[in-house]
PDB file of C-alpha atoms in Angstrom:
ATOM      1  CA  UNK Z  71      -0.235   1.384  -4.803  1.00  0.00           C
ATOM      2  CA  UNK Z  72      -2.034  -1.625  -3.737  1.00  0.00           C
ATOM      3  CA  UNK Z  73       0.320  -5.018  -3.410  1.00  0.00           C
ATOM      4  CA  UNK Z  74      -2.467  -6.867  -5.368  1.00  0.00           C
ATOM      5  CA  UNK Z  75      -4.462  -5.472  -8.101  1.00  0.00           C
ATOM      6  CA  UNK Z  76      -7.769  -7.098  -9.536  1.00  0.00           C
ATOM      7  CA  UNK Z  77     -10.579  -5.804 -11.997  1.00  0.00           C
ATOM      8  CA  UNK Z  78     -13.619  -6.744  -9.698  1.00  0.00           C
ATOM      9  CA  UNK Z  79     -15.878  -7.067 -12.894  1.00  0.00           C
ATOM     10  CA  UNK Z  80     -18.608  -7.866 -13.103  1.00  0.00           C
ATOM     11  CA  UNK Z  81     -17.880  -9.944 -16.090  1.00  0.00           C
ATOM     12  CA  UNK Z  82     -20.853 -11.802 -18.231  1.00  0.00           C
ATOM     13  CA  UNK Z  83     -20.149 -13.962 -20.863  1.00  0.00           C
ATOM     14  CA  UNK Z  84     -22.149 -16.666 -22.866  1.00  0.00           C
ATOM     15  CA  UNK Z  85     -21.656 -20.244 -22.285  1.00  0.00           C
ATOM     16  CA  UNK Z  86     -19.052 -21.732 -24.304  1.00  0.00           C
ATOM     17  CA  UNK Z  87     -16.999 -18.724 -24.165  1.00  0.00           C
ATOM     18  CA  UNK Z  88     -13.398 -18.287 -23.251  1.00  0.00           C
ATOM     19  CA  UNK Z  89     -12.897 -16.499 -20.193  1.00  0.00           C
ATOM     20  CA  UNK Z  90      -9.587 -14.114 -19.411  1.00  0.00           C
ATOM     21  CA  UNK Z  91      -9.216 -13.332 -15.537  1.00  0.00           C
ATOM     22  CA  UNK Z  92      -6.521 -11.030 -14.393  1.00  0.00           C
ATOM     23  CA  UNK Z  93      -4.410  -9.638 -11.316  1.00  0.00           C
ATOM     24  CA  UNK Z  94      -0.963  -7.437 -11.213  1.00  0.00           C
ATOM     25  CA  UNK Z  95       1.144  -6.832  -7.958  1.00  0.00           C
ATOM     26  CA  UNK Z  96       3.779  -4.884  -7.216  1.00  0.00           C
ATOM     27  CA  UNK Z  97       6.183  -6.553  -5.305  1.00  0.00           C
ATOM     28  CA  UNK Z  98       8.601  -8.439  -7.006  1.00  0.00           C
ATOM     29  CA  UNK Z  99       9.118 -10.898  -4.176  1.00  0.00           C
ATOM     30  CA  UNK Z 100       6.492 -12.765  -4.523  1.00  0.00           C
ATOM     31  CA  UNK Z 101       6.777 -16.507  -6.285  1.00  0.00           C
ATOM     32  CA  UNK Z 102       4.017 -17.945  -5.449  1.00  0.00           C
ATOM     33  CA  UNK Z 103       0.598 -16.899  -7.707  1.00  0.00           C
ATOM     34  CA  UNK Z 104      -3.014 -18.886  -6.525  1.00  0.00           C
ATOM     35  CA  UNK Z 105      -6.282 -18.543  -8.001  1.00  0.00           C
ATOM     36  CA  UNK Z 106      -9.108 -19.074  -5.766  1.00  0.00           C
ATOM     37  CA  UNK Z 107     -13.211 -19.653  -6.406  1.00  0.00           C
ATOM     38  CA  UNK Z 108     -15.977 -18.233  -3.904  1.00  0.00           C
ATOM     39  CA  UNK Z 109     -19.088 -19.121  -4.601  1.00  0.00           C
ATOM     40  CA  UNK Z 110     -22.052 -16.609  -3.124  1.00  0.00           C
ATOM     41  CA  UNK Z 111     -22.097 -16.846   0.472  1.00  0.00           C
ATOM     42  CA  UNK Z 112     -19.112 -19.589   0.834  1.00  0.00           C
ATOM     43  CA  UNK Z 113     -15.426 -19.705   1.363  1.00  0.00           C
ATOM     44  CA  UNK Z 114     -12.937 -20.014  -1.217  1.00  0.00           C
ATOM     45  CA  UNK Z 115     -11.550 -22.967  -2.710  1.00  0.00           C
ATOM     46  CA  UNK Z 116      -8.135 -23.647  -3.949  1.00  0.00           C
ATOM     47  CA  UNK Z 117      -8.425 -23.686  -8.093  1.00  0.00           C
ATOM     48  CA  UNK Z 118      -4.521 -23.686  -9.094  1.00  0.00           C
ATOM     49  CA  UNK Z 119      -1.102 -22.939  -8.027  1.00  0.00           C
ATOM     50  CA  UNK Z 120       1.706 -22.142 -10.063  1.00  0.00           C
ATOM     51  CA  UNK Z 121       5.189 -21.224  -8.444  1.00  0.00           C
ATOM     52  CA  UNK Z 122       7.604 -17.960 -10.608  1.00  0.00           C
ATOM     53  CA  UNK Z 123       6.695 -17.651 -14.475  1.00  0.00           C
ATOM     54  CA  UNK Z 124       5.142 -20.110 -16.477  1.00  0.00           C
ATOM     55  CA  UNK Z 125       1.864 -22.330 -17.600  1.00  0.00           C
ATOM     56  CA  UNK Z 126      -0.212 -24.692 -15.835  1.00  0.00           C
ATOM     57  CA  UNK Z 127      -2.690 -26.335 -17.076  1.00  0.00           C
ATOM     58  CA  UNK Z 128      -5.699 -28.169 -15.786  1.00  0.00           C
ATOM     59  CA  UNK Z 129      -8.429 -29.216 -17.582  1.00  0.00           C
ATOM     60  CA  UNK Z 130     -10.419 -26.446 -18.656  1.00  0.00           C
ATOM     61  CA  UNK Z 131      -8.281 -23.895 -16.600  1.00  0.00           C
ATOM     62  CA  UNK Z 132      -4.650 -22.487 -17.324  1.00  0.00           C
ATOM     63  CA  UNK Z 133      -2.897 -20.005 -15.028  1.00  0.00           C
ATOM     64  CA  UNK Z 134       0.084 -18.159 -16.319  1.00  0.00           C
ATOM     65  CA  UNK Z 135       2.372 -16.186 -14.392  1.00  0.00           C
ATOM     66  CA  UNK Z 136       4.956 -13.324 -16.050  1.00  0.00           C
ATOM     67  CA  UNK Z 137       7.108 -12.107 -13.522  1.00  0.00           C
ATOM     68  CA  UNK Z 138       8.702  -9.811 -15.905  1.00  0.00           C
ATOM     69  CA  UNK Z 139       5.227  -8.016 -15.906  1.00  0.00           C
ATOM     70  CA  UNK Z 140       4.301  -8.447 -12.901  1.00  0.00           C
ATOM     71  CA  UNK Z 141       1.263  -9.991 -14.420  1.00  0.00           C
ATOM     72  CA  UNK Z 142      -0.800 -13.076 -14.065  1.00  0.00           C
ATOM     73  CA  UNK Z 143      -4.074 -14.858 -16.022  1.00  0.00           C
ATOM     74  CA  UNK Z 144      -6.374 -17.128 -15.317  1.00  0.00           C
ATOM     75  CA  UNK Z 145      -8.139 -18.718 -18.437  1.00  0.00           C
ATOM     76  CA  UNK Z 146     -11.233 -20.297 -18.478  1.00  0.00           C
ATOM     77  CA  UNK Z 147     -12.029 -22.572 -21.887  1.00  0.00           C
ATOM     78  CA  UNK Z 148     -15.578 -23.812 -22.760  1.00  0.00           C
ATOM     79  CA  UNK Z 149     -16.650 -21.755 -19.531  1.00  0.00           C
ATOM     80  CA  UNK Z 150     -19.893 -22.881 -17.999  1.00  0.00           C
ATOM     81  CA  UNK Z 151     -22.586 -21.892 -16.072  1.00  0.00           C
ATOM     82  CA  UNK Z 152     -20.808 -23.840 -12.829  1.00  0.00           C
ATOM     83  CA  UNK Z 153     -18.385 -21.521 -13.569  1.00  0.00           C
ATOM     84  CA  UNK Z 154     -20.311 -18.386 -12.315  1.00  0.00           C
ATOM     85  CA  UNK Z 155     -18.787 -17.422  -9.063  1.00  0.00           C
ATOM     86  CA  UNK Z 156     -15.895 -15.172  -7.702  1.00  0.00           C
ATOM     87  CA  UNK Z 157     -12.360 -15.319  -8.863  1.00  0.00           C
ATOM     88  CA  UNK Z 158      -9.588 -14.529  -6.427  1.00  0.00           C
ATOM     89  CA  UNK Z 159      -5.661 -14.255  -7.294  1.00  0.00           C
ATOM     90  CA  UNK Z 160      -3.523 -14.247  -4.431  1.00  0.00           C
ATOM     91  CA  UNK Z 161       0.066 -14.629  -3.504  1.00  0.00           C
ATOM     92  CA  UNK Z 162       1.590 -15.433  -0.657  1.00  0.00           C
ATOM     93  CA  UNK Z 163       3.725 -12.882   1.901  1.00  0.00           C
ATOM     94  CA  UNK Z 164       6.814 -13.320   3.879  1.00  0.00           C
ATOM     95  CA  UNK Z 165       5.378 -14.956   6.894  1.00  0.00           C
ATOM     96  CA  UNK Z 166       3.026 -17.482   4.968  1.00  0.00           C
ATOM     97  CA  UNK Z 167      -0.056 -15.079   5.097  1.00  0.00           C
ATOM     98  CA  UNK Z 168      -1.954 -15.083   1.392  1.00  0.00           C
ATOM     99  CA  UNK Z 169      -2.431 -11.205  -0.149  1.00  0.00           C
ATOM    100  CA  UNK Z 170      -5.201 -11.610  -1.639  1.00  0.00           C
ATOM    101  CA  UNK Z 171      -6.999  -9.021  -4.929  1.00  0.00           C
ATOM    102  CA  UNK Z 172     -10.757  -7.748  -4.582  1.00  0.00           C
ATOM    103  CA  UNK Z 173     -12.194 -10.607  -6.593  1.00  0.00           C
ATOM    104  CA  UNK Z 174     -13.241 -10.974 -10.189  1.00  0.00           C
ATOM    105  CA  UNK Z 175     -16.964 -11.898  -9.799  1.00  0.00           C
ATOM    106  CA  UNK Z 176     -17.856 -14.152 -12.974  1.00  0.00           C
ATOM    107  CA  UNK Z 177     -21.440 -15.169 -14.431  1.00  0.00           C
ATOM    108  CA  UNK Z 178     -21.500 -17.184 -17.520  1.00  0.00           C
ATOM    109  CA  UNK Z 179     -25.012 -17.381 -18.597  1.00  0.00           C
ATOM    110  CA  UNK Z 180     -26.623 -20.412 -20.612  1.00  0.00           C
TER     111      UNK Z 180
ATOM    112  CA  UNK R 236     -12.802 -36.555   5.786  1.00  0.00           C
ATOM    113  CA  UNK R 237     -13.817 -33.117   7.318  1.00  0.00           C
ATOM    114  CA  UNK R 238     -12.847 -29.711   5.907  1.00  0.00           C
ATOM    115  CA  UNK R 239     -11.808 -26.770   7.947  1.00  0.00           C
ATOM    116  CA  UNK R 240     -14.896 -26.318  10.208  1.00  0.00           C
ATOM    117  CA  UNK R 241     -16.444 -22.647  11.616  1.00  0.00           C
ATOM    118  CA  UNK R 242     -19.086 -21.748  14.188  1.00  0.00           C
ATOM    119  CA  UNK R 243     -21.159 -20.420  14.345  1.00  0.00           C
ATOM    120  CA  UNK R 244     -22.147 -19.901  10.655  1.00  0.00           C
ATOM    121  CA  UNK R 245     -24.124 -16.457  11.235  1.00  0.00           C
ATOM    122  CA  UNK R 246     -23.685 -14.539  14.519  1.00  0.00           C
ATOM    123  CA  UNK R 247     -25.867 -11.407  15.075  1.00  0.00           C
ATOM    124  CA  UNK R 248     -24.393  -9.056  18.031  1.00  0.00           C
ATOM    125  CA  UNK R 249     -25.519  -5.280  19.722  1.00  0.00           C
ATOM    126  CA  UNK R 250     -23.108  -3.109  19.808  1.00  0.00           C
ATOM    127  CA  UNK R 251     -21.001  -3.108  22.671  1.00  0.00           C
ATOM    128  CA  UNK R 252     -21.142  -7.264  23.053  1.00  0.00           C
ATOM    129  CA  UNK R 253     -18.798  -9.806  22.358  1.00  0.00           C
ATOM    130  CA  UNK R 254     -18.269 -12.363  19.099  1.00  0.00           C
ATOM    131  CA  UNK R 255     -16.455 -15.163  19.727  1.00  0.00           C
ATOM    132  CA  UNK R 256     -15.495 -17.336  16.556  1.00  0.00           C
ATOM    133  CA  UNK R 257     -14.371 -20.504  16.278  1.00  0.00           C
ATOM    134  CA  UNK R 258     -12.416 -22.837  14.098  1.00  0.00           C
ATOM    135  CA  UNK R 259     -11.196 -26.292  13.876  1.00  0.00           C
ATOM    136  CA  UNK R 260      -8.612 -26.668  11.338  1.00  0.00           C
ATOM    137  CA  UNK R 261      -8.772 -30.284   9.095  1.00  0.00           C
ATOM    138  CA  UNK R 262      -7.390 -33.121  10.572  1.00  0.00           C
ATOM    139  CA  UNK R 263      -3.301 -32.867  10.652  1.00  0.00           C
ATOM    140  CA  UNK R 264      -3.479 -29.142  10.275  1.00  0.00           C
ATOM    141  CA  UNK R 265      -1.140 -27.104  13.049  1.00  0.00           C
ATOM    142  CA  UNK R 266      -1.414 -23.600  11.161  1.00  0.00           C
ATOM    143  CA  UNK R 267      -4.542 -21.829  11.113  1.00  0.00           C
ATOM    144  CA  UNK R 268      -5.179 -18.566   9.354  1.00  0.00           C
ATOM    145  CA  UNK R 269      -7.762 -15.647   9.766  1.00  0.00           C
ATOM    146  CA  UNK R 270      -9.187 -13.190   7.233  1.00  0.00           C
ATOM    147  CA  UNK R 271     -11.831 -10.698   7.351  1.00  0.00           C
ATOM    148  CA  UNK R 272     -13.882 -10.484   3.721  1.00  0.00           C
ATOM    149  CA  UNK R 273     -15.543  -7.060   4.150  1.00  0.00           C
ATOM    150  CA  UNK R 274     -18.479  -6.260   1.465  1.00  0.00           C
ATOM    151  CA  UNK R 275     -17.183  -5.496  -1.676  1.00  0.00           C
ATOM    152  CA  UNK R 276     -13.677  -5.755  -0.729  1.00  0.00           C
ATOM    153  CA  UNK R 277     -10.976  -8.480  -0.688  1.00  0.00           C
ATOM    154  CA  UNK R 278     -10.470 -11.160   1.900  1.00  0.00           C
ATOM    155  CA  UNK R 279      -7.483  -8.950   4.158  1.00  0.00           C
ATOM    156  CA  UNK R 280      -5.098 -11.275   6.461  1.00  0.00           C
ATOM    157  CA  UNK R 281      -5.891 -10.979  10.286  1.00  0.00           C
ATOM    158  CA  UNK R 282      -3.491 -13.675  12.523  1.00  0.00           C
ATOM    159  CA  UNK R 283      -1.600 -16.446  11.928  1.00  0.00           C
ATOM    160  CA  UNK R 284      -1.057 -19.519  14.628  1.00  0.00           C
ATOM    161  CA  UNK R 285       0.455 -22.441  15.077  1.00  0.00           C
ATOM    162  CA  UNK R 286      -0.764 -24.098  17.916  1.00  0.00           C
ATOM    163  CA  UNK R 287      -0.151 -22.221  21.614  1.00  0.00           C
ATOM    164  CA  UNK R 288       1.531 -19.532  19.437  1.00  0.00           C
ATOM    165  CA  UNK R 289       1.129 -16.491  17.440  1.00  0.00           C
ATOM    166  CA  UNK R 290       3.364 -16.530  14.651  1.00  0.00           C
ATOM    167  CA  UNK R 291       1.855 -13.077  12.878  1.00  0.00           C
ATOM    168  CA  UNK R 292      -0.800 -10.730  14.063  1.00  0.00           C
ATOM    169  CA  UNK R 293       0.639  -7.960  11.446  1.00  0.00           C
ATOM    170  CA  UNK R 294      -2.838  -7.661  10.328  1.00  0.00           C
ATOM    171  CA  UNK R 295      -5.057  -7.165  13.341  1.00  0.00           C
ATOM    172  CA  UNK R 296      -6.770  -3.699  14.385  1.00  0.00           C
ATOM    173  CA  UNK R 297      -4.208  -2.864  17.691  1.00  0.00           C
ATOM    174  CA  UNK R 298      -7.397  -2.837  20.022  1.00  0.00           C
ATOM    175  CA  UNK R 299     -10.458  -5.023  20.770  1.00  0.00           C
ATOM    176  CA  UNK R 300      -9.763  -7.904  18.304  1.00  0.00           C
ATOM    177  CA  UNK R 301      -7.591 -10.909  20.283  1.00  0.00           C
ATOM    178  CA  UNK R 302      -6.837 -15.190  18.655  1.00  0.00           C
ATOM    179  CA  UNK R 303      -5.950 -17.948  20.299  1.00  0.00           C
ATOM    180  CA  UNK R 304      -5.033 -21.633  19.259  1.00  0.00           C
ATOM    181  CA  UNK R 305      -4.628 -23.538  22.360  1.00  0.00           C
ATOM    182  CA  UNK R 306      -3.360 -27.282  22.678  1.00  0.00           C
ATOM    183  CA  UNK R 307      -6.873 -28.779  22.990  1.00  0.00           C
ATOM    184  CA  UNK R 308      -9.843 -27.321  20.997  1.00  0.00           C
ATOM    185  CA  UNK R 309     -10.438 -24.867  18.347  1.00  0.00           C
ATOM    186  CA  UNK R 310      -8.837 -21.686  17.439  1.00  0.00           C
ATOM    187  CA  UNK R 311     -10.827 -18.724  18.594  1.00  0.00           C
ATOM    188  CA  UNK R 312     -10.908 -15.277  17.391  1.00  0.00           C
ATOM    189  CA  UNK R 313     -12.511 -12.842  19.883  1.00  0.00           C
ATOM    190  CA  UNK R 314     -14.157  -9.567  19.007  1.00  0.00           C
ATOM    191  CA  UNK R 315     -14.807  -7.465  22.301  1.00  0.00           C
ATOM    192  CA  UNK R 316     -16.813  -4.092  22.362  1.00  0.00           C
ATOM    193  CA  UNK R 317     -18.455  -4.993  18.929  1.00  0.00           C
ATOM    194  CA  UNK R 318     -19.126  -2.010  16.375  1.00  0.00           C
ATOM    195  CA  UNK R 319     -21.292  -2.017  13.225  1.00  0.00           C
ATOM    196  CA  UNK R 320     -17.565  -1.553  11.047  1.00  0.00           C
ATOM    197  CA  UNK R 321     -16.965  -5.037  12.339  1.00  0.00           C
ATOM    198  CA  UNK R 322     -19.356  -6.484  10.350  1.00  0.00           C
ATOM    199  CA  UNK R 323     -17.795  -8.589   7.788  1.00  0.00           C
ATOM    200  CA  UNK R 324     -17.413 -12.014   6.848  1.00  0.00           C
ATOM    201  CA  UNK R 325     -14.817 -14.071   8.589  1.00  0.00           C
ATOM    202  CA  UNK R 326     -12.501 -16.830   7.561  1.00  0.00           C
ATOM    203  CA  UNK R 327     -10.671 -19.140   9.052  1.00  0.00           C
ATOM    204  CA  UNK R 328      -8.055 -21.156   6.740  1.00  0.00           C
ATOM    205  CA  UNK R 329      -5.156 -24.103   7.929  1.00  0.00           C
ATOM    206  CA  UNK R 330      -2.273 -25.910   6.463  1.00  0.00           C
ATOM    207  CA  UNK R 331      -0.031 -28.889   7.355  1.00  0.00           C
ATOM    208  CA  UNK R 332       2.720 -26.110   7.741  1.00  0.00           C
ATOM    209  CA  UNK R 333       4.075 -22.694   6.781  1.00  0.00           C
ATOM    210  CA  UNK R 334       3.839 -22.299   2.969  1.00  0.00           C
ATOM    211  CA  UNK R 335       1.521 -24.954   2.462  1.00  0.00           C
ATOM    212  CA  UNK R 336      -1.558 -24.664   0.889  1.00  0.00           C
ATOM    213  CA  UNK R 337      -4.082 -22.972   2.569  1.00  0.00           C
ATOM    214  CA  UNK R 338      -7.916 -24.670   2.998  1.00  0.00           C
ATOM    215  CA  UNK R 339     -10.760 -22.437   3.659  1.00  0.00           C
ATOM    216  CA  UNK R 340     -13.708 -22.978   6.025  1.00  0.00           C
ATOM    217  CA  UNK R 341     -17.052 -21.704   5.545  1.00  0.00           C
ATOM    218  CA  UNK R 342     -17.154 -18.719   7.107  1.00  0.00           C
ATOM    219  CA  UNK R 343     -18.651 -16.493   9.624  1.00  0.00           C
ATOM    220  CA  UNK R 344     -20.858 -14.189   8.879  1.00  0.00           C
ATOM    221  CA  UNK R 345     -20.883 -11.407  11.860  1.00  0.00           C
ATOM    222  CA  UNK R 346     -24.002  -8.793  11.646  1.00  0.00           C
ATOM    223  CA  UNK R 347     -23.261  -6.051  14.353  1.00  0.00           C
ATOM    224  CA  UNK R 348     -26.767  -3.878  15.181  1.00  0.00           C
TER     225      UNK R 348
END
């Protein structure tokens, strides 16, 4: 079993629409839960960070984590066509490394 | 301000040759990172330094692949003996310290004939 699990899509949804981006892992250790964005042929940028269970919010974007499930979300509200890239979870190991999932890849067409 | 900076952006090699990557980690940033992205896959952890010092190589192949960070200049990751399976995309990331967050440079884009 893989530490980090990710649906790599893709996933197409109309503008406007709310978008539900997932990853599970399987080792209960971790507490820290990123979500990164890659656009085509560039390196990832930092989107949120959330530390052991809970919400965050910002702006359009909430990440939840549920360490009972081993489960977290990003949401995407009022999702754009800006938004169309690649969505990577990741969580960070024991010596600061990140584990990261496959990638979501996204396109939200107008 | 200046990101986390990588050269050469696209680096085509024979088989057999060397890559040598660099990166120079933003300003303030001791800790650099590398990952491999390989086509349709996930970016995988390589090396972690600090500067003069591996702190975690856990995820480099045993043989060919070697990273440095040394007091003056950019981190290097060297690639001797080059094969076609080494042809990837390859990141370089730093932070302020261990468990910080992590900002990613462009990339390198090795393409191994």
């Amino acid at each position: 079993q893989k530490e980090v699990e990710q649906d790599p899509g893709p996933l197409s949804v109309p503008e406007g629409a709310i978008v539900s981006l997932n990853c599970t892992y399987s080792n209960s250790a971790f507490q820290y839960f990123m979500w990164y964005r890659q656009y085509s042929r560039k390196g990832p940028e930092l989107l949120m960070y959330t530390y052991s269970s809970g919400n965050k919010e910002d702006g359009r974007f909430t990440a939840q984590v549920d360490k009972s499930s081993k489960y977290i979300s990003l949401f995407i509200r009022d999702s754009q066509p800006s938004d169309s890239a690649t969505y990577l979870c990741a969580m960070w190991g024991s010596q600061g490394n990140l584990i990261f999932g496959k990638g979501t890849k996204l396109s939200v067409k107008p | 301000n200046a990101g986390v900076m990588q050269n050469p952006r696209h680096l085509v090699r024979r088989r057999g040759q060397e890559a040598r990557l660099r990166c120079s980690p933003m300003k303030g940033h001791s800790h650099v990172y590398w990952y491999r992205q390989l086509p349709e896959e996930g970016l995988k952890f390589m090396v972690y330094l600090q500067k003069e010092n591996i702190i975690d190589e856990s995820g480099m192949p045993k043989e060919r692949f070697s990273a440095e960070f040394p007091k003056e200049g950019p981190s290097i990751l060297r690639i001797q003996q080059v094969v076609r399976g080494d042809s990837a995309a390859y990141f370089c990331a730093s932070s302020s310290g261990q468990g910080e967050t992590q900002y990613f440079g462009p990339g390198t884009r090795l393409l191994v004939l």
